[in-house]
PDB file of C-alpha atoms and ligand atoms in Angstrom:
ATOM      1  CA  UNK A 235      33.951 -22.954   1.742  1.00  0.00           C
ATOM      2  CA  UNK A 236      32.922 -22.762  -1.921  1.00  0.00           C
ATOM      3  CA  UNK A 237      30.012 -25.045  -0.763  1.00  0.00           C
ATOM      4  CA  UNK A 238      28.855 -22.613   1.094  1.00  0.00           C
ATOM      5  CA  UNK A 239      29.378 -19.685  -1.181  1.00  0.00           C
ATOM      6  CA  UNK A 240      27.096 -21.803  -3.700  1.00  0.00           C
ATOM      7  CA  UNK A 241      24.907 -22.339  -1.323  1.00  0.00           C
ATOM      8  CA  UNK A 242      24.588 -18.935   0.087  1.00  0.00           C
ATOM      9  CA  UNK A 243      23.647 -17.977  -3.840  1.00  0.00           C
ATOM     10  CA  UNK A 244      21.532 -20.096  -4.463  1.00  0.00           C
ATOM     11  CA  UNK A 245      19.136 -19.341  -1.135  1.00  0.00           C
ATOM     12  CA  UNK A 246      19.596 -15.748  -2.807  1.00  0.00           C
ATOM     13  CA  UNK A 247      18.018 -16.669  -6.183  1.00  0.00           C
ATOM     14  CA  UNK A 248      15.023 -18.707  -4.424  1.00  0.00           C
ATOM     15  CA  UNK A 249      14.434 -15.635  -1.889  1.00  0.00           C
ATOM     16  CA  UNK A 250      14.312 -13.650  -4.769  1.00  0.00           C
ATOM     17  CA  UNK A 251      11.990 -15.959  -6.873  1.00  0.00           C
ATOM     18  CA  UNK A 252       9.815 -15.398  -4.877  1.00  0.00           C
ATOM     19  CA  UNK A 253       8.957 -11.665  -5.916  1.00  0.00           C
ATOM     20  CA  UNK A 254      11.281 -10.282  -8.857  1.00  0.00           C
ATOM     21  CA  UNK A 255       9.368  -6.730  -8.907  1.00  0.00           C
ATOM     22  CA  UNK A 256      10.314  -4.104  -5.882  1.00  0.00           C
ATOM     23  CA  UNK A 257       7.281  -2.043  -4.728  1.00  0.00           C
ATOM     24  CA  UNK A 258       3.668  -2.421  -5.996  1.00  0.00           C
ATOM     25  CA  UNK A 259       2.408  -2.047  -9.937  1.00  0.00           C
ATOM     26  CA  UNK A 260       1.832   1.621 -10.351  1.00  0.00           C
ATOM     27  CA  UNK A 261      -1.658   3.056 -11.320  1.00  0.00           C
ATOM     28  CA  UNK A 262      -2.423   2.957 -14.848  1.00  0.00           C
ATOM     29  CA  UNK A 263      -5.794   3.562 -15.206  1.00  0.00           C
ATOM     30  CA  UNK A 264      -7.318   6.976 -15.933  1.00  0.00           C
ATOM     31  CA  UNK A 265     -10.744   6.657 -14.881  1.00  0.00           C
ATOM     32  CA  UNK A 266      -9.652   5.676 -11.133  1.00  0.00           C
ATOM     33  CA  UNK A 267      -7.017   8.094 -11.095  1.00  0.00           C
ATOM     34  CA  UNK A 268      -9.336  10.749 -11.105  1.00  0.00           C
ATOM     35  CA  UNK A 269     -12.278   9.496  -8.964  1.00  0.00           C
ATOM     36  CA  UNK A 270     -10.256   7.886  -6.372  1.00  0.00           C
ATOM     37  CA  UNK A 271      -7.021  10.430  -6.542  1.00  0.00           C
ATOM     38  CA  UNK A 272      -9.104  13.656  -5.959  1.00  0.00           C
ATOM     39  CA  UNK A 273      -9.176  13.537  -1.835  1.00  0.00           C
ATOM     40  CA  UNK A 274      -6.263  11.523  -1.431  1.00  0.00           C
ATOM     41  CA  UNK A 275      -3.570  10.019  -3.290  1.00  0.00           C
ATOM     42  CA  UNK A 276      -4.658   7.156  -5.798  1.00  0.00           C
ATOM     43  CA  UNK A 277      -3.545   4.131  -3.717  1.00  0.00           C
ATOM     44  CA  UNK A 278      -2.119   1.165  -5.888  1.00  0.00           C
ATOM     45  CA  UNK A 279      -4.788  -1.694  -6.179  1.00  0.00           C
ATOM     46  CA  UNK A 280      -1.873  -4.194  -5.349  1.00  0.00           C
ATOM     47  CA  UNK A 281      -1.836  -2.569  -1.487  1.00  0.00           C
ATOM     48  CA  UNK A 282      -5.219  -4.790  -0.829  1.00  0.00           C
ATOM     49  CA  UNK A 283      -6.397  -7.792  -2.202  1.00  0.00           C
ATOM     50  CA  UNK A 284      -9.224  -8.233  -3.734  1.00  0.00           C
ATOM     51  CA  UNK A 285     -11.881  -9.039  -0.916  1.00  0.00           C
ATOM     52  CA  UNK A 286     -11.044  -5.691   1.128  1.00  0.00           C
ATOM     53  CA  UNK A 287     -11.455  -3.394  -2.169  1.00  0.00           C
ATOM     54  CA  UNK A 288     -14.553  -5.256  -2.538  1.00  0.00           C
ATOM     55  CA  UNK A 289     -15.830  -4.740   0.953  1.00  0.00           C
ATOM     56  CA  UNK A 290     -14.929  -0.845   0.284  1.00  0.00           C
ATOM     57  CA  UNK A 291     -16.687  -0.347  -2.947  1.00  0.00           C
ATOM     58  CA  UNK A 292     -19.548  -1.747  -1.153  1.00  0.00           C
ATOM     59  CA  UNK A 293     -19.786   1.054   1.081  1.00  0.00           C
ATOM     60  CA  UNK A 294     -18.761   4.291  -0.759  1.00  0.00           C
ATOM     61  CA  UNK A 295     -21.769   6.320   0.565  1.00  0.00           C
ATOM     62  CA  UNK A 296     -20.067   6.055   4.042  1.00  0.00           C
ATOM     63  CA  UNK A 297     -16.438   6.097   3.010  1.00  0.00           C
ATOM     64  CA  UNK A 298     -14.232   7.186   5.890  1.00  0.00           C
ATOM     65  CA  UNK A 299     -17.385   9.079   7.096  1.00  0.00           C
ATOM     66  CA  UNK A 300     -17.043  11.104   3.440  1.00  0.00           C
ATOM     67  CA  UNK A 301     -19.586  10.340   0.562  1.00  0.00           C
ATOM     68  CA  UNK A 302     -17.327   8.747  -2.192  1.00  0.00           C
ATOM     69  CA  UNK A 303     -20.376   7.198  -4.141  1.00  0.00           C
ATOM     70  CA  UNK A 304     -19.835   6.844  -8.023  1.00  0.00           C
ATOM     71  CA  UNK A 305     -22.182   6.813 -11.447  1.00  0.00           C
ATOM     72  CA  UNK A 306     -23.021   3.329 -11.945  1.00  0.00           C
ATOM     73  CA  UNK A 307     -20.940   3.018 -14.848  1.00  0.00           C
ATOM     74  CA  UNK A 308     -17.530   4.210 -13.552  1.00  0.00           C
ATOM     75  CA  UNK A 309     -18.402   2.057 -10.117  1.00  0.00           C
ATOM     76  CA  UNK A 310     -18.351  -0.583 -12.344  1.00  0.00           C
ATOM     77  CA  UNK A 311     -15.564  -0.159 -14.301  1.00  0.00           C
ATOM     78  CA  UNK A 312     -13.252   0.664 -11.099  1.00  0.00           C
ATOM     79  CA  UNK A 313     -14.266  -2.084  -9.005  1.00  0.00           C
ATOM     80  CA  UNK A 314     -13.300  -4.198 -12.667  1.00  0.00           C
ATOM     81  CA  UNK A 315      -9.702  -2.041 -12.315  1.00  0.00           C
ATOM     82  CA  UNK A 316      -9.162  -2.812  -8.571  1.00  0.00           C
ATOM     83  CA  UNK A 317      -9.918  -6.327  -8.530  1.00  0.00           C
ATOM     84  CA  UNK A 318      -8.163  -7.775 -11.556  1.00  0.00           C
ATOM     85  CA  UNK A 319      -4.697  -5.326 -10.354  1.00  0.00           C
ATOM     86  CA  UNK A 320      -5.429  -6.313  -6.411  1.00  0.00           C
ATOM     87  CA  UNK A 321      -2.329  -7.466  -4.518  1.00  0.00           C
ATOM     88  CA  UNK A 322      -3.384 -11.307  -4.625  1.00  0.00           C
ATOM     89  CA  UNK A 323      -3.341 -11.065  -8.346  1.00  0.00           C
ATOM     90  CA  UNK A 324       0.167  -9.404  -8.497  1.00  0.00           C
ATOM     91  CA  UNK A 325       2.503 -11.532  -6.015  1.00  0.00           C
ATOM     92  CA  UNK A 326       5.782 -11.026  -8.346  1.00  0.00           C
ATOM     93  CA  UNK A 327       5.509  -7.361  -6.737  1.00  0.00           C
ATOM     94  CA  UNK A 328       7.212  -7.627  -3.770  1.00  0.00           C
ATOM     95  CA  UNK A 329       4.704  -4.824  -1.470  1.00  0.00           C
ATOM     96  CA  UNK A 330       2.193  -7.154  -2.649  1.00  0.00           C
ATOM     97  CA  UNK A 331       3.317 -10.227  -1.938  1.00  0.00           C
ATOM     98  CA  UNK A 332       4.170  -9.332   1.392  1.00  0.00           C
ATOM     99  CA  UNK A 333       0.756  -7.590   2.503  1.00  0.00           C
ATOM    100  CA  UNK A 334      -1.212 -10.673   1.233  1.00  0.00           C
ATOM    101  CA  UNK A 335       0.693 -12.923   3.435  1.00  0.00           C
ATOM    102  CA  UNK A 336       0.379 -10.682   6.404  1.00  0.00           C
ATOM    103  CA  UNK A 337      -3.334 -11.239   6.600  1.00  0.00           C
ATOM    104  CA  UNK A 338      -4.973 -14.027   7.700  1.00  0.00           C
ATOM    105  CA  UNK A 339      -7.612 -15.926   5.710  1.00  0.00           C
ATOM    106  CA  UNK A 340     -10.594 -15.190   7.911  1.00  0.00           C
ATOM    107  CA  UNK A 341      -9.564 -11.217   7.658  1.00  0.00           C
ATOM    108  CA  UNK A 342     -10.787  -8.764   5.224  1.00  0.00           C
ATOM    109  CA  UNK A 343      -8.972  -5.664   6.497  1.00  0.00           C
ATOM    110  CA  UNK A 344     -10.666  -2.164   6.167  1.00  0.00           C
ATOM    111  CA  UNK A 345      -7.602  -0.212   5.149  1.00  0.00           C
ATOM    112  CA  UNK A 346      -4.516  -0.238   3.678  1.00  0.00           C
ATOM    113  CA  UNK A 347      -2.752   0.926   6.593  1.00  0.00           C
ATOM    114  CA  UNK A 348      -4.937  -1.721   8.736  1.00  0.00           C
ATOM    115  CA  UNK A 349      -3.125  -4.651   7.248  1.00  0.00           C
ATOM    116  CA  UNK A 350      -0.628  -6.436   9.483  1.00  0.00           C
ATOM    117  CA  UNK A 351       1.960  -5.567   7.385  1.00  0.00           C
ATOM    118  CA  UNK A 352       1.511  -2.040   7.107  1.00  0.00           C
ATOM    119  CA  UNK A 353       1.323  -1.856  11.244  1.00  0.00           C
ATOM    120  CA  UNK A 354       4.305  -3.583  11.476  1.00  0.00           C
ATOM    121  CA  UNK A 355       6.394  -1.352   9.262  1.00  0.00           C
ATOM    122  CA  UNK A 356       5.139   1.552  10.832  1.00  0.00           C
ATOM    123  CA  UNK A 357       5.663   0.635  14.764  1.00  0.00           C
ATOM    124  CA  UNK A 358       8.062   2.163  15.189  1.00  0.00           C
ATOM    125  CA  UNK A 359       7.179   5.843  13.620  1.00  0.00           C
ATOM    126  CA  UNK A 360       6.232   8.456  17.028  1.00  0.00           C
ATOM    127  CA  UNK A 361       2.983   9.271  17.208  1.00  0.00           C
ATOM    128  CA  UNK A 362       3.226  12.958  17.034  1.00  0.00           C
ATOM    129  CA  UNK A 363       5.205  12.596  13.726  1.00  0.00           C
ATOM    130  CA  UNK A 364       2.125  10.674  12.191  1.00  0.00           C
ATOM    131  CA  UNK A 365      -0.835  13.150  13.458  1.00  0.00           C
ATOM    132  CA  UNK A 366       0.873  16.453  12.720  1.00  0.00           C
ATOM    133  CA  UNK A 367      -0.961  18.608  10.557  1.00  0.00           C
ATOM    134  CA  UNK A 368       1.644  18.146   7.476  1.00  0.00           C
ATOM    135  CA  UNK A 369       0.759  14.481   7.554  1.00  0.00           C
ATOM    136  CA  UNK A 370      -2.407  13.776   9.380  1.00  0.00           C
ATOM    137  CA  UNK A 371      -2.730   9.944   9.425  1.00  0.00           C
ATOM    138  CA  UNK A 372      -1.352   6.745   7.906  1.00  0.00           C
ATOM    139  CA  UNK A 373      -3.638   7.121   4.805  1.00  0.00           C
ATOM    140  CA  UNK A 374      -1.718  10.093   3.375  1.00  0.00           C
ATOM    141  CA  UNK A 375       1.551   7.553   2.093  1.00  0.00           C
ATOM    142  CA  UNK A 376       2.619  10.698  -0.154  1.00  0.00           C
ATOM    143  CA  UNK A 377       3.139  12.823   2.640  1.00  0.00           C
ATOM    144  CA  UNK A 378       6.202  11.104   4.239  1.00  0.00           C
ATOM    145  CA  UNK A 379       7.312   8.425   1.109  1.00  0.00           C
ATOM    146  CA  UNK A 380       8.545  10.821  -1.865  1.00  0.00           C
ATOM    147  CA  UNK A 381       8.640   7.970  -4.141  1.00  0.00           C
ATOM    148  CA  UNK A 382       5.055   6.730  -3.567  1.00  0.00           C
ATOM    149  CA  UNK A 383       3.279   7.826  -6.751  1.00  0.00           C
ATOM    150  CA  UNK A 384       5.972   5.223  -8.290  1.00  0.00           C
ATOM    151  CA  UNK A 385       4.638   2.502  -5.908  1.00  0.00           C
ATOM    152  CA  UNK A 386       8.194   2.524  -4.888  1.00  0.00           C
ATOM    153  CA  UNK A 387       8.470   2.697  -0.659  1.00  0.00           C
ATOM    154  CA  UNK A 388      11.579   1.529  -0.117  1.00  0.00           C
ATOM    155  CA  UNK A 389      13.425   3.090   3.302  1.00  0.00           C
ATOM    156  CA  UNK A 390      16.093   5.175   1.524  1.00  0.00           C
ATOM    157  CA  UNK A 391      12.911   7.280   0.126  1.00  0.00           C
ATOM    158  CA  UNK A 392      11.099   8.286   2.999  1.00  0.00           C
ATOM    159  CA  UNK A 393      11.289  11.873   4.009  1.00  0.00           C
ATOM    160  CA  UNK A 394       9.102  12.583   7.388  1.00  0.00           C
ATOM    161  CA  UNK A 395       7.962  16.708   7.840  1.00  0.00           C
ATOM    162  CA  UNK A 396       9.456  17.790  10.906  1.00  0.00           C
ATOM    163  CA  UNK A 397      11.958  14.983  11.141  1.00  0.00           C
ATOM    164  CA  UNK A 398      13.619  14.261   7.869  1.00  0.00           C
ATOM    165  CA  UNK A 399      15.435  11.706   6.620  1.00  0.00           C
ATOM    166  CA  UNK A 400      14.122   8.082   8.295  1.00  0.00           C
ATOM    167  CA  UNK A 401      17.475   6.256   9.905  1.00  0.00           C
ATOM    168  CA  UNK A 402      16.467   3.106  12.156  1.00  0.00           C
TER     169      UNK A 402
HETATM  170  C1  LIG B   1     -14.811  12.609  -1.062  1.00  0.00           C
HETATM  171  C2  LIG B   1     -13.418  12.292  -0.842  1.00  0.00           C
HETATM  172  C3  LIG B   1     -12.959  10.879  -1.166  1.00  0.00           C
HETATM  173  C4  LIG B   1     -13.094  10.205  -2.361  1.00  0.00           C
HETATM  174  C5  LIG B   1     -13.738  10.674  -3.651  1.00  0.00           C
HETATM  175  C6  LIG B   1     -12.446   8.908  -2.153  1.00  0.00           C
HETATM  176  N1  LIG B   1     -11.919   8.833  -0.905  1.00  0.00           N
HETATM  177 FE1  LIG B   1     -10.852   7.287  -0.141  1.00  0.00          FE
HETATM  178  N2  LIG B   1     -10.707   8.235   1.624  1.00  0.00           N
HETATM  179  C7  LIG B   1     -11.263   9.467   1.936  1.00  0.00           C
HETATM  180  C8  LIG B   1     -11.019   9.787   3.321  1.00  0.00           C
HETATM  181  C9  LIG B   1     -11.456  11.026   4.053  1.00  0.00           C
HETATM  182  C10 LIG B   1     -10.262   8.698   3.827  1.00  0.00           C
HETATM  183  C11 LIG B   1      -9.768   8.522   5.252  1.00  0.00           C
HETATM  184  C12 LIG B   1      -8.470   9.145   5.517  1.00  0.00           C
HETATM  185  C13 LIG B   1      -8.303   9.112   6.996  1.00  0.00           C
HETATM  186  O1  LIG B   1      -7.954   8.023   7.511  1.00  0.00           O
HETATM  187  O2  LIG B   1      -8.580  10.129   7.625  1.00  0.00           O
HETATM  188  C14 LIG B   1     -10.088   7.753   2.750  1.00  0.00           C
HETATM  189  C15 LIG B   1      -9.384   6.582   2.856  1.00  0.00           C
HETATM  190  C16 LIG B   1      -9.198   5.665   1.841  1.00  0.00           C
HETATM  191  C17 LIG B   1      -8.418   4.454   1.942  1.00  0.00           C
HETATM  192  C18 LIG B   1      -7.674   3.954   3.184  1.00  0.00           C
HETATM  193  C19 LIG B   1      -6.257   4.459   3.273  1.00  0.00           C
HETATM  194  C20 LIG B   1      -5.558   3.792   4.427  1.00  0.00           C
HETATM  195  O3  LIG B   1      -5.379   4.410   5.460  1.00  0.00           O
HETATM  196  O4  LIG B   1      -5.235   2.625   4.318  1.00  0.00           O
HETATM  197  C21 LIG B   1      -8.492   3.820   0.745  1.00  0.00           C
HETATM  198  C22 LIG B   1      -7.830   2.520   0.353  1.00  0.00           C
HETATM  199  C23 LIG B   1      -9.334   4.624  -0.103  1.00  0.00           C
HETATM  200  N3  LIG B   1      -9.729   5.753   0.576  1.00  0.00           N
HETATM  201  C24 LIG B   1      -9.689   4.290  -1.397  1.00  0.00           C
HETATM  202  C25 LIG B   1     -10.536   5.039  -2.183  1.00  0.00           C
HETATM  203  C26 LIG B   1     -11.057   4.598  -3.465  1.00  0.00           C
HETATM  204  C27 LIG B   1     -10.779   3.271  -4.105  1.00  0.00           C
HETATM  205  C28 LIG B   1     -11.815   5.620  -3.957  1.00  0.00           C
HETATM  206  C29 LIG B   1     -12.585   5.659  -5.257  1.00  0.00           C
HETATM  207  C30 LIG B   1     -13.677   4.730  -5.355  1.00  0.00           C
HETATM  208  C31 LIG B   1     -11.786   6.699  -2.971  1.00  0.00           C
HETATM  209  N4  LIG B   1     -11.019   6.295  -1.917  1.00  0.00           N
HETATM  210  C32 LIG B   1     -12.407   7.930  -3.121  1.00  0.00           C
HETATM  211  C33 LIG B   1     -11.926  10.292   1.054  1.00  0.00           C
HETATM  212  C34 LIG B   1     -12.240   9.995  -0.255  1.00  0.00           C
HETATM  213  C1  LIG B   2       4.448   9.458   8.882  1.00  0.00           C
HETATM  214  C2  LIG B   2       5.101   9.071   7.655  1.00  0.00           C
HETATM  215  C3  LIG B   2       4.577   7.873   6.897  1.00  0.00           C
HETATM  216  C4  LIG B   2       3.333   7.691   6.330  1.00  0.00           C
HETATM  217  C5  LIG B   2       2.176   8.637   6.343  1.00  0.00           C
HETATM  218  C6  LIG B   2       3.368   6.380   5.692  1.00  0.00           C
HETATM  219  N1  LIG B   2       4.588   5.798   5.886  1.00  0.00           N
HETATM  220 FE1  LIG B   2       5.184   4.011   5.199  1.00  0.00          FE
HETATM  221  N2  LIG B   2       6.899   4.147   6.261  1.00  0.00           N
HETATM  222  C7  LIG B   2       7.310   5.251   6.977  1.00  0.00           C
HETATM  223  C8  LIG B   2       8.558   4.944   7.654  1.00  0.00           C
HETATM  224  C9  LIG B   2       9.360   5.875   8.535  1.00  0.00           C
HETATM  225  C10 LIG B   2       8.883   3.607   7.327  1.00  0.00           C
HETATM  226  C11 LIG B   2      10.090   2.802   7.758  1.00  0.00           C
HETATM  227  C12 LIG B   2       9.791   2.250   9.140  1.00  0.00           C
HETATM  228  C13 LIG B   2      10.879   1.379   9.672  1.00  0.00           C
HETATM  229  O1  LIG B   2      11.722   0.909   8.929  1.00  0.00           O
HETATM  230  O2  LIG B   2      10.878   1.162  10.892  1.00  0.00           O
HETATM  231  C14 LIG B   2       7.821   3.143   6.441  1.00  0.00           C
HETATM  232  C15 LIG B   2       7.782   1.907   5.868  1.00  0.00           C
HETATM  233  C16 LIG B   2       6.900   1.514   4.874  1.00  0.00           C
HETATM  234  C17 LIG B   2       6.990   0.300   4.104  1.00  0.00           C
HETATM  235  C18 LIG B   2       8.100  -0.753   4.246  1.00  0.00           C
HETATM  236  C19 LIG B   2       9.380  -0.216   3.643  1.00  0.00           C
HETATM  237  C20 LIG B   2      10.562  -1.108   3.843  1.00  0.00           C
HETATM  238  O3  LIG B   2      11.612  -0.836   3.212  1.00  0.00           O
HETATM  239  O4  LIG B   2      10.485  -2.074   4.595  1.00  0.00           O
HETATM  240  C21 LIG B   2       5.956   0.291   3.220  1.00  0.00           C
HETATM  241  C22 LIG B   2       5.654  -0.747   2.168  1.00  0.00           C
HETATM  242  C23 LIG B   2       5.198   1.503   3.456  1.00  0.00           C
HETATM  243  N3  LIG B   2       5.804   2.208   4.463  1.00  0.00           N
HETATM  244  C24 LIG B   2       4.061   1.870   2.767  1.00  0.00           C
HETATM  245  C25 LIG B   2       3.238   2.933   3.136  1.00  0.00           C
HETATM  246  C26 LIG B   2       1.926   3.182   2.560  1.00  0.00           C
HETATM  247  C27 LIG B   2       1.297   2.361   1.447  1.00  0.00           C
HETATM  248  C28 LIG B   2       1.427   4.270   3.200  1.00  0.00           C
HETATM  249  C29 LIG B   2       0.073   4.891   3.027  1.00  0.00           C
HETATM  250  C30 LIG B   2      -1.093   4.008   3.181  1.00  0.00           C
HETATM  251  C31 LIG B   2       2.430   4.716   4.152  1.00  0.00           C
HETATM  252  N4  LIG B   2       3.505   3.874   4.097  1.00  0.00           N
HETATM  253  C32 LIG B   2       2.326   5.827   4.982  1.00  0.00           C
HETATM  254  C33 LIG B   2       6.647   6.451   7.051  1.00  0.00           C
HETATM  255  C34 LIG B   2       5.340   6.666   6.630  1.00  0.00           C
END
């Protein structure tokens, strides 16, 4: 019995070991905060690694069929922010650490909510809930996680329009 107890801790501490920091590393920098955060929210560099922000910021002029092309100066300085904060570089986060092992080395995904991990999480959501005009798509995290600006998206912190609270 105590055996057990001692070793049921101890499995605890290595899960945990793992990743020590819930969620994803929050946005700190000013300059993307206000060039990538003025259509949408200002998505946390550790919710794609490096490669996929790169493949991105190589194709602002046809962003999402929107022009999102920057001064060379500030493209510059926000590819620097995205790829030194990207998830690969911030595995103690546990959002992070979890997308980055979803993909597959061969894959450079094209959006956050393309990663395995993200489609996973989000099977189970109806359809209708997701398209509805207070949400509109996958890309627009604030919309149904309150706590998102935080990088915190933890289940007790989901609010869906329409539906409410999220119970599984
Ligand atoms: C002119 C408006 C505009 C600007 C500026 C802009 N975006 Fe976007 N972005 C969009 C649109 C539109 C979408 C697609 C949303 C959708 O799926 O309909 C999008 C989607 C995204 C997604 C994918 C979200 C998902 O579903 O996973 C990421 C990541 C992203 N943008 C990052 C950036 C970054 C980084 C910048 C700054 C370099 C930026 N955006 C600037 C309009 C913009
Ligand atoms: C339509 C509302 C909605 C949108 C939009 C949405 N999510 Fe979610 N998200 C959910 C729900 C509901 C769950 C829980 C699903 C479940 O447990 O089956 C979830 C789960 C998650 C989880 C896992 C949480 C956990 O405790 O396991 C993460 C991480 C996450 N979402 C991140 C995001 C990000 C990042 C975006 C934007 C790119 C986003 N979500 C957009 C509703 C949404």
């Amino acid at each position: 019995m105590r055996s057990l107890i001692l070793f049921t801790a101890l499995s605890a501490i290595l899960l945990a070991g793992s990743y020590e920091k819930k969620g994803v590393a929050v946005v700190t920098d000013e300059l993307y905060k206000k060039e990538c955060g003025s259509c949408h929210f200002a998505y946390q560099p550790g919710l794609l690694p490096s490669n996929a922000w790169e493949k991105m910021m190589s194709n602002l002029q046809n962003h999402f069929d929107t022009d999102a092309t920057l001064a060379k100066e500030d493209f510059d300085a926000i590819l620097d922010y995205l790829s030194k904060n990207s998830a690969e570089k911030a595995m103690e986060y546990k959002r992070s650490n979890k997308i980055v092992k979803s993909i597959k080395r061969t894959e450079v995904p094209e959006s956050i909510s393309k990663t395995p991990y993200m489609i996973k999480k989000h099977r189970e959501i109806r359809e209708d809930l997701i398209t509805q005009d207070e949400v509109k798509g996958l890309f627009n995290c604030t919309a149904c996680h309150t706590t998102a600006q935080k990088g915190i998206y933890s289940e007790r912190d989901i609010l869906i329009p329409n539906y409410g609270r999220w119970e599984d």
